[in-house]
PDB file of C-alpha atoms in Angstrom:
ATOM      1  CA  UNK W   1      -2.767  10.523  19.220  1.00 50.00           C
ATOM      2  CA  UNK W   2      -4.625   7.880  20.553  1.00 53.00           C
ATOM      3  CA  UNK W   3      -5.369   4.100  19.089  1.00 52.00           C
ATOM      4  CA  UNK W   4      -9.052   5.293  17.912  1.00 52.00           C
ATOM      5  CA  UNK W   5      -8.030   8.470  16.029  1.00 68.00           C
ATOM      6  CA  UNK W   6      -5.122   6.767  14.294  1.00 94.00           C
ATOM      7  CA  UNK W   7      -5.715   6.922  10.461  1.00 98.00           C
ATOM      8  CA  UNK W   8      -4.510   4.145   8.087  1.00 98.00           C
ATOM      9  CA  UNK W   9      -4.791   4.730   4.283  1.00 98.00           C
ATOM     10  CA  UNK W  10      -4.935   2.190   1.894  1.00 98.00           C
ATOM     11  CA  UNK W  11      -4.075   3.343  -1.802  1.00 98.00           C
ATOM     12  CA  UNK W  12      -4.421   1.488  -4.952  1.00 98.00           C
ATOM     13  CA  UNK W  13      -3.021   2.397  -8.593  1.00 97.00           C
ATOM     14  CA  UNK W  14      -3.873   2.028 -11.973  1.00 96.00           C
ATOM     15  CA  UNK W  15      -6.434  -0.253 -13.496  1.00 94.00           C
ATOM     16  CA  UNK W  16      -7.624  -1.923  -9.672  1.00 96.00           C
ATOM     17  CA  UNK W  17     -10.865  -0.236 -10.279  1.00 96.00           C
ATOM     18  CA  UNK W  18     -11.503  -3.077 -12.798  1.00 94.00           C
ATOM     19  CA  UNK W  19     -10.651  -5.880 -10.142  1.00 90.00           C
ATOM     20  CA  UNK W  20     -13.454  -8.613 -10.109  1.00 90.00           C
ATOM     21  CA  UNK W  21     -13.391  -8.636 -13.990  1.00 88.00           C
ATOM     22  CA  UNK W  22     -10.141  -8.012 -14.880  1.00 78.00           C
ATOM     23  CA  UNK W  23      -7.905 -10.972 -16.270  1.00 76.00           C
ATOM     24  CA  UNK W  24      -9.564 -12.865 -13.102  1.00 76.00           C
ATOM     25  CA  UNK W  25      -7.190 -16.174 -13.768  1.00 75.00           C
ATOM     26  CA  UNK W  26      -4.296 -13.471 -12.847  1.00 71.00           C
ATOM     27  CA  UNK W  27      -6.059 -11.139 -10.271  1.00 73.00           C
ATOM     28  CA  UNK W  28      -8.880 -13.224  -8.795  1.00 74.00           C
ATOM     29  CA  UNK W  29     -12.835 -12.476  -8.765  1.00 79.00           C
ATOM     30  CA  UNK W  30     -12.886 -10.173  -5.812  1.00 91.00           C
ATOM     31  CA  UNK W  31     -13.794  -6.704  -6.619  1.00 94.00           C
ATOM     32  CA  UNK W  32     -11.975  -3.507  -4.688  1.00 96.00           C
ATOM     33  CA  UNK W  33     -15.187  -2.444  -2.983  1.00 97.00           C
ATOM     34  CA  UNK W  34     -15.114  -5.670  -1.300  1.00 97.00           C
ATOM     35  CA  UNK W  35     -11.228  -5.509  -0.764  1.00 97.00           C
ATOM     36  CA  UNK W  36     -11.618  -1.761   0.964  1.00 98.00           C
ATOM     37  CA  UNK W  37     -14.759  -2.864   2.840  1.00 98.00           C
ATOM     38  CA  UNK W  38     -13.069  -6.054   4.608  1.00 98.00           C
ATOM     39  CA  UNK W  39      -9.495  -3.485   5.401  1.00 98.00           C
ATOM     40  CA  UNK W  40     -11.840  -0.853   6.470  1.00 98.00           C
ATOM     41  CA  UNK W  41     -14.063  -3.535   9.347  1.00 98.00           C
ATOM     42  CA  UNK W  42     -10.792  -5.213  10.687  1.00 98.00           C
ATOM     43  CA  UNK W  43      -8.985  -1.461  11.066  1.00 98.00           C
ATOM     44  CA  UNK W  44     -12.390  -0.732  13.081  1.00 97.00           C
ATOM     45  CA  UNK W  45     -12.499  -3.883  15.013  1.00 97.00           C
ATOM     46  CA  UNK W  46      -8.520  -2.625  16.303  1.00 96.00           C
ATOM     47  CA  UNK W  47     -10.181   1.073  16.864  1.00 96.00           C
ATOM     48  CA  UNK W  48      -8.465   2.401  13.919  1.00 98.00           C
ATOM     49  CA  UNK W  49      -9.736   4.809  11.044  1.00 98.00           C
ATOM     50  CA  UNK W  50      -9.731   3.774   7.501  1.00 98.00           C
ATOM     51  CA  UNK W  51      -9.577   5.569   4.439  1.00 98.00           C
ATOM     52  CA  UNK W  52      -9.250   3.909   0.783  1.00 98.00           C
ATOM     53  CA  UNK W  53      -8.337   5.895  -2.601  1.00 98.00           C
ATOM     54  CA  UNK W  54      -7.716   4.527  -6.041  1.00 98.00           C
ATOM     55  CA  UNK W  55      -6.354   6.095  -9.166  1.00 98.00           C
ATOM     56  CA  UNK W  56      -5.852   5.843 -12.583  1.00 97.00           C
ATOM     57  CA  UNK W  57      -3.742   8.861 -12.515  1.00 98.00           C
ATOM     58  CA  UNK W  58      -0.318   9.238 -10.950  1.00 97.00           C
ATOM     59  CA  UNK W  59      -0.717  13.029 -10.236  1.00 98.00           C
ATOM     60  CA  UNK W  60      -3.858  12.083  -8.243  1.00 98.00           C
ATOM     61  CA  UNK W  61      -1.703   9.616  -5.836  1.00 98.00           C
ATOM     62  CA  UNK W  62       1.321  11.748  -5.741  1.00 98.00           C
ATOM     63  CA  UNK W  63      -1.213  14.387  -4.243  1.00 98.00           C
ATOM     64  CA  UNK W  64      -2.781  11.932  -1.690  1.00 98.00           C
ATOM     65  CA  UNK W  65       0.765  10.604  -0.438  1.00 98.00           C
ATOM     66  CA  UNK W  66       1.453  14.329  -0.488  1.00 98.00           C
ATOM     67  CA  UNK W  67      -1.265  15.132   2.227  1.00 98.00           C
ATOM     68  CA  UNK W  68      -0.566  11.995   4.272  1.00 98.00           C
ATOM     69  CA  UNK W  69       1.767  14.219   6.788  1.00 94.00           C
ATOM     70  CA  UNK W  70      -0.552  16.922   6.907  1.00 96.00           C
ATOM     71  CA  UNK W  71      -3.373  14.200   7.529  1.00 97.00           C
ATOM     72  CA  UNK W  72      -1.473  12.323  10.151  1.00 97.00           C
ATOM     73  CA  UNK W  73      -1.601   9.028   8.568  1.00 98.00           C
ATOM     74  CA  UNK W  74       0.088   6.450  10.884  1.00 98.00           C
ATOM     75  CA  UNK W  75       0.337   3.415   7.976  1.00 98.00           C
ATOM     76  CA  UNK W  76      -0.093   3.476   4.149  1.00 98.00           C
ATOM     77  CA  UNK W  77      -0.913   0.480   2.605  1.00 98.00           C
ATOM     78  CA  UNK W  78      -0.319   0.672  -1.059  1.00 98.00           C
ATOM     79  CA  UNK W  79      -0.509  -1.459  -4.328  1.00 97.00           C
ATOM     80  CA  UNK W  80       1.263   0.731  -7.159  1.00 97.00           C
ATOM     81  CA  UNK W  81      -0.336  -1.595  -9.914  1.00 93.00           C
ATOM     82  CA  UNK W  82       1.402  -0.786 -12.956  1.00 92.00           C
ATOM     83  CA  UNK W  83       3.005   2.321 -11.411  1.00 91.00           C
ATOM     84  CA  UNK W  84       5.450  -0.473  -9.361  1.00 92.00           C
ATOM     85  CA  UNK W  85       7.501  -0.447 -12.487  1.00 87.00           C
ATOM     86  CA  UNK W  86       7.628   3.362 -13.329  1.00 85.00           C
ATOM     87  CA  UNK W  87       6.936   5.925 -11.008  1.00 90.00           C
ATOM     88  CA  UNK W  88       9.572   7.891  -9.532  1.00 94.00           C
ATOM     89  CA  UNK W  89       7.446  10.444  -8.979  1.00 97.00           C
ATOM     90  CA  UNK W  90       5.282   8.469  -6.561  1.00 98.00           C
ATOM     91  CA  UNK W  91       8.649   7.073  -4.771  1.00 97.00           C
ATOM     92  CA  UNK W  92       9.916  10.494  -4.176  1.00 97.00           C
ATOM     93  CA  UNK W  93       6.667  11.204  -2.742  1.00 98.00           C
ATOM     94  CA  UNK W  94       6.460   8.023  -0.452  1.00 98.00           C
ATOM     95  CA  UNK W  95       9.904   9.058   0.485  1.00 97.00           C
ATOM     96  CA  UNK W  96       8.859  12.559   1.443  1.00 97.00           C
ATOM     97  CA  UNK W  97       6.691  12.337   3.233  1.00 97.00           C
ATOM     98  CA  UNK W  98       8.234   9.711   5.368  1.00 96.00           C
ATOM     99  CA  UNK W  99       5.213   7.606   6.575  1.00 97.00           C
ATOM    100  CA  UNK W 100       5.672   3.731   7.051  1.00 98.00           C
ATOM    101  CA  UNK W 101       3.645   1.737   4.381  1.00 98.00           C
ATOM    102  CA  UNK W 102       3.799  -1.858   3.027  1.00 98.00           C
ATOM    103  CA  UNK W 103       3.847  -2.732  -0.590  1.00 96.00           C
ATOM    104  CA  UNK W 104       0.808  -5.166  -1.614  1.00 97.00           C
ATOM    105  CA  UNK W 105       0.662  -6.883  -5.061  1.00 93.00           C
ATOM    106  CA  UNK W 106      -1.975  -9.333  -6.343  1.00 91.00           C
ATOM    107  CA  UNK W 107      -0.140 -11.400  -8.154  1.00 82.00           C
ATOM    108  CA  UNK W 108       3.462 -12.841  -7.599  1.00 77.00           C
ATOM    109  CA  UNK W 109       5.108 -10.270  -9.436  1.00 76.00           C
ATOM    110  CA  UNK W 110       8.118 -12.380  -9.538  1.00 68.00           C
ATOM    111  CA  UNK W 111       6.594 -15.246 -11.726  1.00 66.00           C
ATOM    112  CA  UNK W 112       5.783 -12.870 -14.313  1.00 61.00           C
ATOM    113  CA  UNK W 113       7.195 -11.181 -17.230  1.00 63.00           C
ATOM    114  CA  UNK W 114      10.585  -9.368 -16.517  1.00 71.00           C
ATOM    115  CA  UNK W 115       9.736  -5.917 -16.529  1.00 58.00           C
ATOM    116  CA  UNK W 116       7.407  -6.632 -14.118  1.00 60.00           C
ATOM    117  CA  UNK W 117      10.094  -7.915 -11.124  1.00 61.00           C
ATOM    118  CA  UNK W 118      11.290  -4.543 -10.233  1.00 77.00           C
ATOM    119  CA  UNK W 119      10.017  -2.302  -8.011  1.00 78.00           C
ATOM    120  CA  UNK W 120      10.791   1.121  -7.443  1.00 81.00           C
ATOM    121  CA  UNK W 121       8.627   1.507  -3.775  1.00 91.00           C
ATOM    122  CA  UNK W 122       9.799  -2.210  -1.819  1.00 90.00           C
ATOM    123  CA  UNK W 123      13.321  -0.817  -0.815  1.00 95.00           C
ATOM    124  CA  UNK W 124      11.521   1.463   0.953  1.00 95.00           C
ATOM    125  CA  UNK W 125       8.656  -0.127   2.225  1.00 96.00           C
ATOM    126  CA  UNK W 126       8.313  -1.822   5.706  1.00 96.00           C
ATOM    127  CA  UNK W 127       7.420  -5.042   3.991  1.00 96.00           C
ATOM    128  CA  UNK W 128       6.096  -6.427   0.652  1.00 95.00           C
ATOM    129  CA  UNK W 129       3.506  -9.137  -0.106  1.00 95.00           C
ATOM    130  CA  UNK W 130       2.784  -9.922  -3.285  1.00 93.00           C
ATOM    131  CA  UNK W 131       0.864 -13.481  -4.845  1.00 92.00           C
ATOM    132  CA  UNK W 132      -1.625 -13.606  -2.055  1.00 92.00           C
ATOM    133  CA  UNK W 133      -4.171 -12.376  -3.849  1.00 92.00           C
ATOM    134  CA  UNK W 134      -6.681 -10.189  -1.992  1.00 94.00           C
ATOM    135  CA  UNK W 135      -6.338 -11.693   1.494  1.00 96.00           C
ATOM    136  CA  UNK W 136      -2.564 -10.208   0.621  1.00 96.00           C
ATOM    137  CA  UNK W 137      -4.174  -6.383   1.451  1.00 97.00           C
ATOM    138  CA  UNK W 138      -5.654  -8.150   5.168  1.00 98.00           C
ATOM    139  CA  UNK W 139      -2.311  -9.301   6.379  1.00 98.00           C
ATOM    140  CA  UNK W 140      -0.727  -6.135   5.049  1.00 98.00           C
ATOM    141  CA  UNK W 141      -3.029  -4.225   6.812  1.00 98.00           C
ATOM    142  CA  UNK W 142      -2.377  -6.589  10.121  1.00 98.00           C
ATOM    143  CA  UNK W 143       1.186  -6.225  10.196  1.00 98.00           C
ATOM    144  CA  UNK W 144       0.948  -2.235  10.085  1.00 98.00           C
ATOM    145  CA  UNK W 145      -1.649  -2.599  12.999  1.00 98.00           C
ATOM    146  CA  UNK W 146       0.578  -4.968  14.705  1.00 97.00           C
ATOM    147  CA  UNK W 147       3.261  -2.595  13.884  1.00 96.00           C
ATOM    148  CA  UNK W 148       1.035   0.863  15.073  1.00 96.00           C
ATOM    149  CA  UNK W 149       0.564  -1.129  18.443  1.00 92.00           C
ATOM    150  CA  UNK W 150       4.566  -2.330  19.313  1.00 89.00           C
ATOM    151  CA  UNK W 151       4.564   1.730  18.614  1.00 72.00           C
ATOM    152  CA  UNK W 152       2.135   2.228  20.981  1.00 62.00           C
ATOM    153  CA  UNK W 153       3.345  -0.198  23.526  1.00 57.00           C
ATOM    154  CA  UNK W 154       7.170   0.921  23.694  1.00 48.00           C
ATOM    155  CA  UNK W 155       8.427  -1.396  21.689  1.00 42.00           C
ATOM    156  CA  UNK W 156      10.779  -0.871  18.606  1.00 41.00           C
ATOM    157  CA  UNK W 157       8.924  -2.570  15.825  1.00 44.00           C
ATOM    158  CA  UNK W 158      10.323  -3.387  12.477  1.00 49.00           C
ATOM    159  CA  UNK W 159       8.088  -1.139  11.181  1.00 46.00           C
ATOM    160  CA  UNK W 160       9.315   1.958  13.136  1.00 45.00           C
ATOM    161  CA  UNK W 161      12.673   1.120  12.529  1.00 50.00           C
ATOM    162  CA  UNK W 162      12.397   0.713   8.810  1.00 46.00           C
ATOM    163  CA  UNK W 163      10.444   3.884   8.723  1.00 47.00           C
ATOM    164  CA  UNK W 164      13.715   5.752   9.784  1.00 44.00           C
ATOM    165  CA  UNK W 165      16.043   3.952   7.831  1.00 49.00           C
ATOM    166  CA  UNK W 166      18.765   5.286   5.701  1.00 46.00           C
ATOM    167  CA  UNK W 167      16.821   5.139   2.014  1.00 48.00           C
ATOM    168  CA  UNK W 168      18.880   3.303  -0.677  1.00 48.00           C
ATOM    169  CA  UNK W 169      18.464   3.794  -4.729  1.00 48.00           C
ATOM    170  CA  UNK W 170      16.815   0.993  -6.592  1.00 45.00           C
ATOM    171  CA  UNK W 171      18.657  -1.561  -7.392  1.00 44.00           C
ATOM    172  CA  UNK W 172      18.538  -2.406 -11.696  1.00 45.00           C
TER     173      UNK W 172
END
C-alpha cells in the first residue's frame, strides 16, 4: 500500500459532538468540525487519507473499529470520551482487530475525579495524550504519521512494536 492510499481514522465517543459549547472551562471552545478539519489537512499535507466518525452510541464504534481491518486502516486515533471508563466492549474490539491507535483525551484525565483515571484502551494503545486540549488530536495524529513512515522506511517504530505486543488486562 503506498503512502497516498494509507487511511488513518480518527474516532471520537460520546458527547464530543457538543465540543465548542460544552463545559468550555474543561474542554476548550474549539468545536469537532474544526478538530477533524485541521487532522484531516495535515494527514493530506503527508499524502495520507483521513476519515473522522463520532458517536454517541457504543454499538456504532464497536462497528467502525470492527471494519477497520476490512478497511485497511493503518492508524486509529481515538478519544473514548466517557466510554474510557466503561467499555469493554470497545477494548475487545480495538484488540481485535489489532490496528495501532493512540488514545487522545481533552482534558488531563488524571486531575480529575477518580473514576475518571482509569482507562480501559491506554494499555493497549501506542501512546496516550491527554490535557492538551485539541492541539492533543494534532500531535496524536503526528506521531502515528511519524510512526506509518519509520514503517515505511524499515525501521522498527514504537508504534509497530507496540502494535504486536503481548496485550495485558487492565490494571484496577
Amino acid at each position: 500500500m503506498t503512502t497516498s492510499s494509507k487511511l488513518l481514522w480518527v474516532l471520537h465517543g460520546p458527547n464530543l459532538n457538543l465540543l465548542g459549547t460544552r463545559e468550555p472551562e474543561v474542554y476548550g471552545s474549539t468545536r469537532l468540525d474544526e478538530i477533524d478539519s485541521g487532522l484531516a489537512r495535515l494527514c493530506a499535507e503527508h499524502g495520507y487519507r483521513c476519515e473522522s466518525f463520532q458517536s454517541n452510541h457504543e454499538g456504532a464504534l464497536v462497528d467502525r473499529v470492527q471494519q477497520a481491518r476490512e478497511r485497511e486502516v493503518a492508524f486509529i486515533v481515538l478519544n473514548p470520551a466517557a466510554f474510557t471508563h466503561t467499555s469493554v466492549a470497545l477494548r475487545d474490539a480495538l484488540a481485535a482487530v489489532a490496528v495501532p491507535f493512540i488514545e487522545v483525551h481533552l482534558s488531563n484525565i488524571h486531575r480529575r475525579e477518580a473514576f475518571r483515571r482509569r482507562s480501559y484502551f491506554s494499555d493497549l494503545a501506542v501512546g496516550v495524550v491527554a490535557g492538551l486540549g485539541p492541539i492533543g488530536y494534532r500531535l496524536a495524529m503526528q506521531a502515528a504519521i511519524e510512526s506509518l513512515r519509520g514503517s515505511a522506511a524499515g525501521a522498527a517504530p514504537a508504534a509497530a512494536e507496540a502494535a504486536h505486543a503481548p496485550r495485558r488486562a487492565p490494571r484496577g
